[in-house]
Amino acid sequence: MEYVEPIRDVDSINAIKEILQKQSQRDYLLFVLGINTGIRISDLLSIKIEDIWDGTGIKEFLYLKETNSDETKGYYLNNNVKLACENYLNMYDFKDSDYLFKSKKNNQPITRQQAYRIINTAAKEVGIPGKIGTHTLRKTFGYHAYQKGIAISILMGIYHHHSPSETLRYIGISKNEKPLIKVDVNL
């Protein structure tokens, strides 16, 4: 596996979202869900409709048994994810047992290779330099979570890392880079 980078620039993220939304609601949802949860691509592709839909609306948390650790984890589905899910689910007649990222060819999920092509092609189209792949989604989540003040210890737990330096290296933060954190208590 090649080393890939997070997408650091929010304008680039928005440009990719715009391209994917015009291309396919499924592809847009893949990107939005990935960058907002940090879920591994193998776990993303295994999600079924019943995992996110409770019969009346999008669930607040998505619970997945991770392939790498066999641990069940809850992932918060924020408003951007919920909206993308709702728009996608309203376009087609899905069964609860359908894969969320169903292939157009069969009832299986799209492949990792197809997910890579979707993400990589959109990133190249907006002119993002460097190596971009499916793991970019996970790293982008961590990078922006850290930049917004999420504690490195929380990110270490999400990524199953053993040290802060391992997590910082993984999300593309150099030792010299100190983000400006807005501690906005707003009492």
PDB file of N, CA, C and O in Angstrom, residues 33-34 36-41 43-44 47 51-52 58-69 71-78 81-82 138 141 157-160:
ATOM      1  N   LEU A  33     -19.178  10.444   4.041  1.00  0.00           N
ATOM      2  CA  LEU A  33     -19.172   9.525   5.183  1.00  0.00           C
ATOM      3  C   LEU A  33     -17.738   9.228   5.620  1.00  0.00           C
ATOM      4  O   LEU A  33     -17.431   9.218   6.809  1.00  0.00           O
ATOM      5  N   GLY A  34     -16.860   9.026   4.659  1.00  0.00           N
ATOM      6  CA  GLY A  34     -15.460   8.725   4.978  1.00  0.00           C
ATOM      7  C   GLY A  34     -14.741   9.854   5.687  1.00  0.00           C
ATOM      8  O   GLY A  34     -14.059   9.635   6.688  1.00  0.00           O
ATOM      9  N   ASN A  36     -16.007  12.314   7.359  1.00  0.00           N
ATOM     10  CA  ASN A  36     -16.670  12.759   8.591  1.00  0.00           C
ATOM     11  C   ASN A  36     -16.653  11.723   9.700  1.00  0.00           C
ATOM     12  O   ASN A  36     -17.064  12.029  10.832  1.00  0.00           O
ATOM     13  N   THR A  37     -16.221  10.504   9.412  1.00  0.00           N
ATOM     14  CA  THR A  37     -16.212   9.463  10.451  1.00  0.00           C
ATOM     15  C   THR A  37     -14.845   8.812  10.657  1.00  0.00           C
ATOM     16  O   THR A  37     -14.583   8.276  11.724  1.00  0.00           O
ATOM     17  N   GLY A  38     -14.014   8.803   9.622  1.00  0.00           N
ATOM     18  CA  GLY A  38     -12.719   8.139   9.734  1.00  0.00           C
ATOM     19  C   GLY A  38     -12.817   6.621   9.672  1.00  0.00           C
ATOM     20  O   GLY A  38     -11.886   5.922  10.061  1.00  0.00           O
ATOM     21  N   ILE A  39     -13.913   6.100   9.153  1.00  0.00           N
ATOM     22  CA  ILE A  39     -14.092   4.649   9.048  1.00  0.00           C
ATOM     23  C   ILE A  39     -13.201   4.101   7.940  1.00  0.00           C
ATOM     24  O   ILE A  39     -13.092   4.687   6.866  1.00  0.00           O
ATOM     25  N   ARG A  40     -12.562   2.964   8.191  1.00  0.00           N
ATOM     26  CA  ARG A  40     -11.736   2.290   7.176  1.00  0.00           C
ATOM     27  C   ARG A  40     -12.567   1.957   5.948  1.00  0.00           C
ATOM     28  O   ARG A  40     -13.751   1.625   6.071  1.00  0.00           O
ATOM     29  N   ILE A  41     -11.939   1.963   4.780  1.00  0.00           N
ATOM     30  CA  ILE A  41     -12.665   1.712   3.536  1.00  0.00           C
ATOM     31  C   ILE A  41     -13.314   0.328   3.539  1.00  0.00           C
ATOM     32  O   ILE A  41     -14.446   0.178   3.087  1.00  0.00           O
ATOM     33  N   ASP A  43     -14.502  -1.270   6.022  1.00  0.00           N
ATOM     34  CA  ASP A  43     -15.689  -1.183   6.868  1.00  0.00           C
ATOM     35  C   ASP A  43     -16.778  -0.327   6.221  1.00  0.00           C
ATOM     36  O   ASP A  43     -17.961  -0.644   6.324  1.00  0.00           O
ATOM     37  N   LEU A  44     -16.383   0.750   5.542  1.00  0.00           N
ATOM     38  CA  LEU A  44     -17.356   1.577   4.821  1.00  0.00           C
ATOM     39  C   LEU A  44     -18.120   0.752   3.797  1.00  0.00           C
ATOM     40  O   LEU A  44     -19.338   0.832   3.700  1.00  0.00           O
ATOM     41  N   ILE A  47     -21.067  -1.547   4.947  1.00  0.00           N
ATOM     42  CA  ILE A  47     -22.264  -0.965   5.559  1.00  0.00           C
ATOM     43  C   ILE A  47     -23.499  -1.323   4.738  1.00  0.00           C
ATOM     44  O   ILE A  47     -23.501  -1.247   3.517  1.00  0.00           O
ATOM     45  N   ASP A  51     -27.928  -0.562   8.731  1.00  0.00           N
ATOM     46  CA  ASP A  51     -26.949  -0.043   9.686  1.00  0.00           C
ATOM     47  C   ASP A  51     -27.134   1.450   9.939  1.00  0.00           C
ATOM     48  O   ASP A  51     -26.762   1.943  11.003  1.00  0.00           O
ATOM     49  N   ILE A  52     -27.684   2.170   8.947  1.00  0.00           N
ATOM     50  CA  ILE A  52     -27.821   3.616   9.093  1.00  0.00           C
ATOM     51  C   ILE A  52     -29.268   4.098   9.176  1.00  0.00           C
ATOM     52  O   ILE A  52     -29.526   5.214   9.565  1.00  0.00           O
ATOM     53  N   ILE A  58     -32.415   8.561   9.555  1.00  0.00           N
ATOM     54  CA  ILE A  58     -31.010   8.180   9.689  1.00  0.00           C
ATOM     55  C   ILE A  58     -30.664   8.115  11.178  1.00  0.00           C
ATOM     56  O   ILE A  58     -31.015   9.011  11.946  1.00  0.00           O
ATOM     57  N   LYS A  59     -30.000   7.056  11.568  1.00  0.00           N
ATOM     58  CA  LYS A  59     -29.597   6.884  12.963  1.00  0.00           C
ATOM     59  C   LYS A  59     -28.571   7.949  13.362  1.00  0.00           C
ATOM     60  O   LYS A  59     -27.863   8.487  12.512  1.00  0.00           O
ATOM     61  N   GLU A  60     -28.479   8.200  14.656  1.00  0.00           N
ATOM     62  CA  GLU A  60     -27.495   9.163  15.149  1.00  0.00           C
ATOM     63  C   GLU A  60     -26.091   8.552  15.156  1.00  0.00           C
ATOM     64  O   GLU A  60     -25.115   9.228  14.889  1.00  0.00           O
ATOM     65  N   PHE A  61     -26.025   7.256  15.462  1.00  0.00           N
ATOM     66  CA  PHE A  61     -24.743   6.554  15.485  1.00  0.00           C
ATOM     67  C   PHE A  61     -24.806   5.328  14.583  1.00  0.00           C
ATOM     68  O   PHE A  61     -25.819   4.640  14.524  1.00  0.00           O
ATOM     69  N   LEU A  62     -23.705   5.079  13.922  1.00  0.00           N
ATOM     70  CA  LEU A  62     -23.534   3.883  13.101  1.00  0.00           C
ATOM     71  C   LEU A  62     -22.642   2.945  13.910  1.00  0.00           C
ATOM     72  O   LEU A  62     -21.548   3.343  14.326  1.00  0.00           O
ATOM     73  N   TYR A  63     -23.120   1.732  14.165  1.00  0.00           N
ATOM     74  CA  TYR A  63     -22.330   0.763  14.915  1.00  0.00           C
ATOM     75  C   TYR A  63     -21.786  -0.288  13.961  1.00  0.00           C
ATOM     76  O   TYR A  63     -22.553  -0.919  13.231  1.00  0.00           O
ATOM     77  N   LEU A  64     -20.464  -0.435  13.979  1.00  0.00           N
ATOM     78  CA  LEU A  64     -19.805  -1.395  13.089  1.00  0.00           C
ATOM     79  C   LEU A  64     -18.856  -2.282  13.862  1.00  0.00           C
ATOM     80  O   LEU A  64     -18.156  -1.818  14.768  1.00  0.00           O
ATOM     81  N   LYS A  65     -18.835  -3.540  13.455  1.00  0.00           N
ATOM     82  CA  LYS A  65     -17.822  -4.455  13.975  1.00  0.00           C
ATOM     83  C   LYS A  65     -16.637  -4.301  13.040  1.00  0.00           C
ATOM     84  O   LYS A  65     -16.720  -4.641  11.854  1.00  0.00           O
ATOM     85  N   GLU A  66     -15.549  -3.735  13.533  1.00  0.00           N
ATOM     86  CA  GLU A  66     -14.387  -3.446  12.699  1.00  0.00           C
ATOM     87  C   GLU A  66     -13.706  -4.724  12.244  1.00  0.00           C
ATOM     88  O   GLU A  66     -13.549  -5.667  13.021  1.00  0.00           O
ATOM     89  N   THR A  67     -13.286  -4.714  10.991  1.00  0.00           N
ATOM     90  CA  THR A  67     -12.637  -5.902  10.437  1.00  0.00           C
ATOM     91  C   THR A  67     -11.260  -6.137  11.047  1.00  0.00           C
ATOM     92  O   THR A  67     -10.866  -7.269  11.250  1.00  0.00           O
ATOM     93  N   ASN A  68     -10.532  -5.079  11.372  1.00  0.00           N
ATOM     94  CA  ASN A  68      -9.165  -5.240  11.886  1.00  0.00           C
ATOM     95  C   ASN A  68      -9.104  -5.630  13.358  1.00  0.00           C
ATOM     96  O   ASN A  68      -8.170  -6.284  13.787  1.00  0.00           O
ATOM     97  N   SER A  69     -10.098  -5.194  14.157  1.00  0.00           N
ATOM     98  CA  SER A  69      -9.997  -5.419  15.596  1.00  0.00           C
ATOM     99  C   SER A  69     -11.113  -6.290  16.162  1.00  0.00           C
ATOM    100  O   SER A  69     -11.055  -6.668  17.313  1.00  0.00           O
ATOM    101  N   GLU A  71     -13.782  -5.345  17.121  1.00  0.00           N
ATOM    102  CA  GLU A  71     -14.421  -4.533  18.139  1.00  0.00           C
ATOM    103  C   GLU A  71     -15.606  -3.797  17.496  1.00  0.00           C
ATOM    104  O   GLU A  71     -15.534  -3.370  16.360  1.00  0.00           O
ATOM    105  N   THR A  72     -16.709  -3.668  18.241  1.00  0.00           N
ATOM    106  CA  THR A  72     -17.838  -2.887  17.742  1.00  0.00           C
ATOM    107  C   THR A  72     -17.666  -1.446  18.220  1.00  0.00           C
ATOM    108  O   THR A  72     -17.498  -1.212  19.410  1.00  0.00           O
ATOM    109  N   LYS A  73     -17.687  -0.532  17.251  1.00  0.00           N
ATOM    110  CA  LYS A  73     -17.505   0.881  17.564  1.00  0.00           C
ATOM    111  C   LYS A  73     -18.685   1.681  17.054  1.00  0.00           C
ATOM    112  O   LYS A  73     -19.271   1.353  16.032  1.00  0.00           O
ATOM    113  N   GLY A  74     -18.998   2.738  17.766  1.00  0.00           N
ATOM    114  CA  GLY A  74     -20.047   3.657  17.347  1.00  0.00           C
ATOM    115  C   GLY A  74     -19.437   4.875  16.679  1.00  0.00           C
ATOM    116  O   GLY A  74     -18.471   5.442  17.179  1.00  0.00           O
ATOM    117  N   TYR A  75     -19.987   5.262  15.547  1.00  0.00           N
ATOM    118  CA  TYR A  75     -19.524   6.434  14.807  1.00  0.00           C
ATOM    119  C   TYR A  75     -20.669   7.424  14.713  1.00  0.00           C
ATOM    120  O   TYR A  75     -21.753   7.086  14.236  1.00  0.00           O
ATOM    121  N   TYR A  76     -20.428   8.641  15.145  1.00  0.00           N
ATOM    122  CA  TYR A  76     -21.441   9.689  15.108  1.00  0.00           C
ATOM    123  C   TYR A  76     -21.685  10.116  13.662  1.00  0.00           C
ATOM    124  O   TYR A  76     -20.745  10.356  12.903  1.00  0.00           O
ATOM    125  N   LEU A  77     -22.945  10.187  13.283  1.00  0.00           N
ATOM    126  CA  LEU A  77     -23.318  10.639  11.945  1.00  0.00           C
ATOM    127  C   LEU A  77     -23.791  12.092  12.062  1.00  0.00           C
ATOM    128  O   LEU A  77     -24.905  12.353  12.517  1.00  0.00           O
ATOM    129  N   ASN A  78     -22.925  13.012  11.652  1.00  0.00           N
ATOM    130  CA  ASN A  78     -23.260  14.431  11.769  1.00  0.00           C
ATOM    131  C   ASN A  78     -24.286  14.847  10.718  1.00  0.00           C
ATOM    132  O   ASN A  78     -24.714  14.039   9.889  1.00  0.00           O
ATOM    133  N   VAL A  81     -23.462  14.165   7.004  1.00  0.00           N
ATOM    134  CA  VAL A  81     -23.606  12.745   6.666  1.00  0.00           C
ATOM    135  C   VAL A  81     -25.084  12.379   6.559  1.00  0.00           C
ATOM    136  O   VAL A  81     -25.506  11.714   5.612  1.00  0.00           O
ATOM    137  N   LYS A  82     -25.871  12.828   7.525  1.00  0.00           N
ATOM    138  CA  LYS A  82     -27.308  12.516   7.515  1.00  0.00           C
ATOM    139  C   LYS A  82     -27.984  13.040   6.257  1.00  0.00           C
ATOM    140  O   LYS A  82     -28.776  12.340   5.626  1.00  0.00           O
ATOM    141  N   ARG A 138      -9.808   8.635   5.658  1.00  0.00           N
ATOM    142  CA  ARG A 138      -9.551   8.389   7.078  1.00  0.00           C
ATOM    143  C   ARG A 138      -8.553   9.406   7.643  1.00  0.00           C
ATOM    144  O   ARG A 138      -8.714   9.918   8.741  1.00  0.00           O
ATOM    145  N   PHE A 141     -10.139  12.954   7.868  1.00  0.00           N
ATOM    146  CA  PHE A 141     -10.942  13.046   9.086  1.00  0.00           C
ATOM    147  C   PHE A 141     -10.047  13.392  10.282  1.00  0.00           C
ATOM    148  O   PHE A 141     -10.324  14.328  11.034  1.00  0.00           O
ATOM    149  N   GLY A 157      -7.220   6.535  20.009  1.00  0.00           N
ATOM    150  CA  GLY A 157      -8.182   5.456  20.240  1.00  0.00           C
ATOM    151  C   GLY A 157      -8.911   5.064  18.967  1.00  0.00           C
ATOM    152  O   GLY A 157      -9.123   3.881  18.701  1.00  0.00           O
ATOM    153  N   ILE A 158      -9.301   6.035  18.167  1.00  0.00           N
ATOM    154  CA  ILE A 158      -9.999   5.763  16.911  1.00  0.00           C
ATOM    155  C   ILE A 158      -9.113   4.946  15.970  1.00  0.00           C
ATOM    156  O   ILE A 158      -9.562   4.004  15.335  1.00  0.00           O
ATOM    157  N   TYR A 159      -7.837   5.334  15.906  1.00  0.00           N
ATOM    158  CA  TYR A 159      -6.907   4.697  14.965  1.00  0.00           C
ATOM    159  C   TYR A 159      -6.191   3.468  15.552  1.00  0.00           C
ATOM    160  O   TYR A 159      -5.422   2.834  14.841  1.00  0.00           O
ATOM    161  N   HIS A 160      -6.416   3.194  16.836  1.00  0.00           N
ATOM    162  CA  HIS A 160      -5.728   2.074  17.510  1.00  0.00           C
ATOM    163  C   HIS A 160      -4.207   2.267  17.495  1.00  0.00           C
ATOM    164  O   HIS A 160      -3.460   1.320  17.303  1.00  0.00           O
TER     165      HIS A 160
END
